[in-house]
Structure formats: structure tokens, C-alpha cells
CSV table of C-alpha atoms in Angstrom, one decimal:
chain,number,residue,atom,x,y,z
T,1232,MET,CA,-61.9,-45.6,-254.1
T,1233,PRO,CA,-65.2,-47.2,-253.1
T,1234,THR,CA,-68.4,-45.3,-253.5
T,1235,THR,CA,-71.7,-45.6,-251.6
T,1236,HIS,CA,-75.1,-44.9,-253.1
T,1237,VAL,CA,-77.4,-43.0,-250.8
T,1238,ASP,CA,-81.1,-42.6,-251.5
T,1239,GLY,CA,-82.7,-39.3,-251.0
T,1240,ILE,CA,-83.3,-35.8,-252.4
T,1241,GLY,CA,-80.9,-33.0,-252.1
T,1242,PHE,CA,-77.3,-32.4,-251.5
T,1243,TYR,CA,-75.6,-31.9,-248.1
T,1244,LEU,CA,-72.0,-30.8,-247.9
T,1245,PRO,CA,-70.4,-30.4,-244.4
T,1246,PHE,CA,-67.4,-28.1,-244.4
T,1247,ALA,CA,-65.0,-26.5,-242.0
T,1248,ASP,CA,-63.3,-23.1,-241.9
T,1249,SER,CA,-60.5,-21.9,-239.8
T,1250,PRO,CA,-57.7,-19.3,-239.6
T,1251,VAL,CA,-55.2,-21.9,-240.9
T,1252,ASN,CA,-56.8,-22.0,-244.4
T,1253,ASN,CA,-56.6,-18.2,-244.9
T,1254,PRO,CA,-56.6,-16.5,-247.3
T,1255,ASN,CA,-59.3,-18.9,-248.5
T,1256,ASN,CA,-62.4,-18.5,-246.4
T,1257,PRO,CA,-65.0,-21.0,-247.5
T,1258,ALA,CA,-67.6,-19.7,-245.0
T,1259,GLU,CA,-67.4,-16.1,-246.1
T,1260,GLU,CA,-67.2,-17.0,-249.7
T,1261,SER,CA,-70.2,-19.3,-249.5
T,1262,TYR,CA,-72.3,-16.7,-247.7
T,1263,THR,CA,-71.3,-14.1,-250.4
T,1264,GLN,CA,-72.1,-16.5,-253.2
T,1265,ILE,CA,-75.5,-17.3,-251.8
T,1266,ILE,CA,-76.4,-13.6,-251.3
T,1267,ALA,CA,-75.0,-12.5,-254.7
T,1268,GLY,CA,-76.8,-15.4,-256.5
T,1269,ALA,CA,-80.2,-15.0,-254.9
T,1270,GLN,CA,-83.1,-14.5,-257.3
T,1271,GLN,CA,-85.9,-14.0,-254.9
T,1272,TYR,CA,-84.9,-13.8,-251.2
T,1273,VAL,CA,-82.1,-14.2,-248.7
T,1274,TYR,CA,-83.1,-14.8,-245.0
T,1275,ILE,CA,-80.4,-14.7,-242.4
T,1276,THR,CA,-80.4,-15.4,-238.6
T,1277,THR,CA,-77.3,-14.5,-236.6
T,1278,PRO,CA,-76.6,-13.6,-233.0
T,1279,TYR,CA,-73.8,-11.3,-234.2
T,1280,LEU,CA,-73.9,-9.0,-237.3
T,1281,VAL,CA,-70.4,-7.7,-237.3
T,1282,ILE,CA,-69.7,-7.4,-241.0
T,1283,ASP,CA,-67.0,-5.7,-243.0
T,1284,ASN,CA,-67.8,-3.2,-245.8
T,1285,SER,CA,-67.5,-5.9,-248.5
T,1286,MET,CA,-70.2,-8.1,-246.9
T,1287,LYS,CA,-72.4,-5.0,-246.2
T,1288,ASP,CA,-72.1,-4.0,-249.9
T,1289,THR,CA,-73.1,-7.5,-251.0
T,1290,LEU,CA,-76.2,-7.4,-248.8
T,1291,CYS,CA,-77.1,-3.9,-249.9
T,1292,MET,CA,-76.6,-4.6,-253.6
T,1293,ALA,CA,-78.9,-7.7,-253.3
T,1294,ALA,CA,-81.6,-5.6,-251.7
T,1295,GLN,CA,-81.2,-2.7,-254.1
T,1296,GLY,CA,-81.5,-5.2,-256.9
T,1297,GLY,CA,-85.0,-6.3,-255.7
T,1298,ILE,CA,-84.0,-9.3,-253.6
T,1299,ASP,CA,-86.0,-9.7,-250.3
T,1300,VAL,CA,-83.2,-9.6,-247.8
T,1301,ARG,CA,-84.2,-10.1,-244.1
T,1302,ILE,CA,-81.9,-10.5,-241.1
T,1303,VAL,CA,-82.9,-11.6,-237.6
T,1304,THR,CA,-80.6,-10.6,-234.7
T,1305,PRO,CA,-81.3,-10.8,-230.9
T,1306,LYS,CA,-83.0,-8.1,-229.0
T,1307,LYS,CA,-81.6,-9.5,-225.8
T,1308,TRP,CA,-77.9,-9.9,-226.2
T,1309,ASP,CA,-75.1,-11.8,-224.4
T,1310,HIS,CA,-72.4,-9.2,-225.1
T,1311,SER,CA,-73.4,-5.5,-225.0
T,1312,TYR,CA,-70.4,-4.3,-227.1
T,1313,THR,CA,-71.1,-6.9,-229.8
T,1314,HIS,CA,-74.8,-5.9,-229.8
T,1315,MET,CA,-73.8,-2.2,-230.3
T,1316,VAL,CA,-71.6,-3.1,-233.2
T,1317,THR,CA,-74.4,-5.2,-234.7
T,1318,GLN,CA,-76.8,-2.3,-234.4
T,1319,SER,CA,-74.2,0.1,-235.9
T,1320,ASN,CA,-74.9,-1.6,-239.2
T,1321,TYR,CA,-78.7,-1.1,-239.1
T,1322,LYS,CA,-78.9,2.3,-240.7
T,1323,ASP,CA,-77.0,1.4,-243.9
T,1324,LEU,CA,-78.8,-1.9,-244.2
T,1325,LEU,CA,-82.2,-0.4,-243.6
T,1326,THR,CA,-81.5,2.4,-246.1
T,1327,ALA,CA,-80.7,-0.2,-248.7
T,1328,GLY,CA,-84.1,-1.8,-248.2
T,1329,ILE,CA,-83.0,-4.7,-246.0
T,1330,ARG,CA,-85.6,-5.7,-243.4
T,1331,ILE,CA,-84.1,-6.3,-239.9
T,1332,TYR,CA,-85.9,-8.0,-237.1
T,1333,GLU,CA,-84.8,-8.3,-233.5
T,1334,TYR,CA,-85.9,-11.5,-231.8
T,1335,THR,CA,-87.8,-10.5,-228.7
T,1336,PRO,CA,-88.6,-13.7,-226.7
T,1337,GLY,CA,-84.9,-14.1,-225.6
T,1338,PHE,CA,-81.4,-14.5,-227.0
T,1339,ILE,CA,-81.3,-16.1,-230.5
T,1340,HIS,CA,-78.2,-18.1,-231.3
T,1341,SER,CA,-79.4,-19.5,-234.6
T,1342,LYS,CA,-77.0,-19.2,-237.5
T,1343,ILE,CA,-78.7,-19.7,-240.9
T,1344,ILE,CA,-78.6,-18.3,-244.3
T,1345,LEU,CA,-81.4,-19.4,-246.6
T,1346,SER,CA,-82.0,-18.4,-250.2
T,1347,ASP,CA,-84.7,-19.1,-252.8
T,1348,ASP,CA,-86.0,-22.4,-251.2
T,1349,ASP,CA,-82.8,-24.0,-252.7
T,1350,ASN,CA,-79.7,-23.0,-250.7
T,1351,CYS,CA,-78.9,-22.9,-247.0
T,1352,ILE,CA,-76.0,-23.0,-244.7
T,1353,THR,CA,-76.4,-23.8,-241.1
T,1354,GLY,CA,-73.9,-24.5,-238.4
T,1355,SER,CA,-71.6,-22.6,-236.1
T,1356,ILE,CA,-70.9,-19.7,-238.5
T,1357,ASN,CA,-71.9,-16.3,-237.2
T,1358,MET,CA,-72.4,-13.4,-239.7
T,1359,ASP,CA,-69.3,-11.7,-238.3
T,1360,TYR,CA,-65.6,-11.1,-238.9
T,1361,ARG,CA,-64.4,-13.5,-236.2
T,1362,SER,CA,-66.3,-16.5,-237.7
T,1363,PHE,CA,-65.2,-15.6,-241.2
T,1364,PHE,CA,-61.5,-15.1,-240.4
T,1365,LEU,CA,-60.4,-16.0,-236.9
T,1366,ASP,CA,-62.5,-18.9,-235.4
T,1367,PHE,CA,-62.7,-22.6,-236.1
T,1368,GLU,CA,-66.2,-23.1,-237.6
T,1369,ASN,CA,-68.3,-25.8,-239.1
T,1370,GLY,CA,-71.3,-25.6,-241.4
T,1371,VAL,CA,-73.5,-27.7,-243.7
T,1372,TRP,CA,-74.4,-26.4,-247.1
T,1373,ILE,CA,-77.8,-27.8,-248.1
T,1374,CYS,CA,-79.1,-27.6,-251.6
T,1375,GLY,CA,-82.3,-28.9,-253.2
T,1376,ALA,CA,-83.5,-30.8,-250.1
T,1377,PRO,CA,-87.0,-31.0,-248.7
T,1378,VAL,CA,-85.8,-29.9,-245.3
T,1379,LEU,CA,-85.3,-26.4,-246.7
T,1380,GLN,CA,-89.1,-25.9,-246.5
T,1381,ASP,CA,-89.0,-26.7,-242.8
T,1382,ILE,CA,-86.1,-24.3,-242.3
T,1383,LYS,CA,-88.0,-21.6,-244.2
T,1384,THR,CA,-91.1,-22.2,-242.1
T,1385,ASP,CA,-89.1,-21.8,-238.9
T,1386,ILE,CA,-87.6,-18.5,-240.1
T,1387,MET,CA,-91.0,-17.2,-241.1
T,1388,ASP,CA,-92.2,-18.0,-237.6
T,1389,LEU,CA,-89.2,-16.0,-236.2
T,1390,PHE,CA,-90.3,-13.0,-238.2
T,1391,ALA,CA,-93.8,-13.2,-236.7
T,1392,ILE,CA,-92.5,-13.1,-233.1
T,1393,SER,CA,-89.7,-10.6,-233.7
T,1394,GLU,CA,-89.8,-6.8,-233.7
T,1395,GLU,CA,-89.2,-5.3,-237.1
T,1396,ILE,CA,-86.9,-2.4,-237.0
T,1397,LYS,CA,-88.1,0.5,-239.2
T,1398,LEU,CA,-85.7,3.1,-240.6
T,1399,GLU,CA,-87.8,6.1,-239.6
T,1400,GLU,CA,-88.0,4.8,-236.0
T,1401,TRP,CA,-84.4,3.8,-236.0
T,1402,ILE,CA,-83.2,7.3,-237.0
T,1403,LYS,CA,-85.4,8.9,-234.2
T,1404,ARG,CA,-84.2,6.5,-231.4
């Protein structure tokens, strides 16, 4: 098989996930691996945070282990029921020390998981059950590439213009 040399820094791996490859779920497994392997931080942007107990446990264990876990979801939603399910996860996540932000300028449809300035997945994969098990999705895993700093800067900018949800206020809502 012929090979081609490509100059550059970093590693980019496009991948697909679909219901036809179950029980193997590369999207969910990759997200879990990034969260569980984080040493400093994990930042996630997703329009839908409809996670199962296993993913919730993985996120909570990372935060309880000292990892800076932050999630951005939309404050303005496109489906009220999905938004209610997203928010139903907030109390457990906030209690574990995860910081949750709701993007206030409009609906956010960004789907990114970034960890430790070294690992990122971006693409069509929502942080939800449908994306992990039922839908046809595509993503790109990026490792060790300079573009990761640009992605981090963009996410930091999202935190600055989003409303942070505080546990005490959430409980009193």
C-alpha cells in the first residue's frame, strides 16, 4: 500500500459512529477515555446533555479527583423537553464539582470535548444517548496539534459570555 508523507504537527483522525457498529461505540468510548485520562481539565460544549449514569459517573469521578470539568450548554434551546432533560443532570454534576455554563447569546450547537491542551474531539457528536447509540455521527480526534490552543481560546471566550450555574442558586430555583 502506498504511503504519503504529510508535513505538520499533530495527529488528526476522522471517524464515524452509527447504530450498525453496536455494541462498539467509538464516540462514547473516545469521550469516556478523554474524560477518564484527563490530568488537568476537560471542557465540553454540547447542545444536549442527555447522558446515562455511566457517563455521569465518569464526569463526576474526574471532577472529584481534582480535574477541572466544565460544560457549556445552551440557555436558549431548540427543544424544550431535551433542555429539561439536560437540566435534570445539573444537580448531580454541580454537587460533584463540575462547573456548568449556559450560553446566553443564543442557541449553541457546538460539540467539542477538549482536554489538557492535547486531546479534542469535534464534529457532529452531541453529549447524549442518541449520538452515542442511535444516530449516524462523524468526528475528528485531534491530538498534539497547534489548533488546540485556538479551540481552547474559543471555549474560554464562551465561558466569559455564558451564565455560570451555581449549585446554591440551582437548588433554590
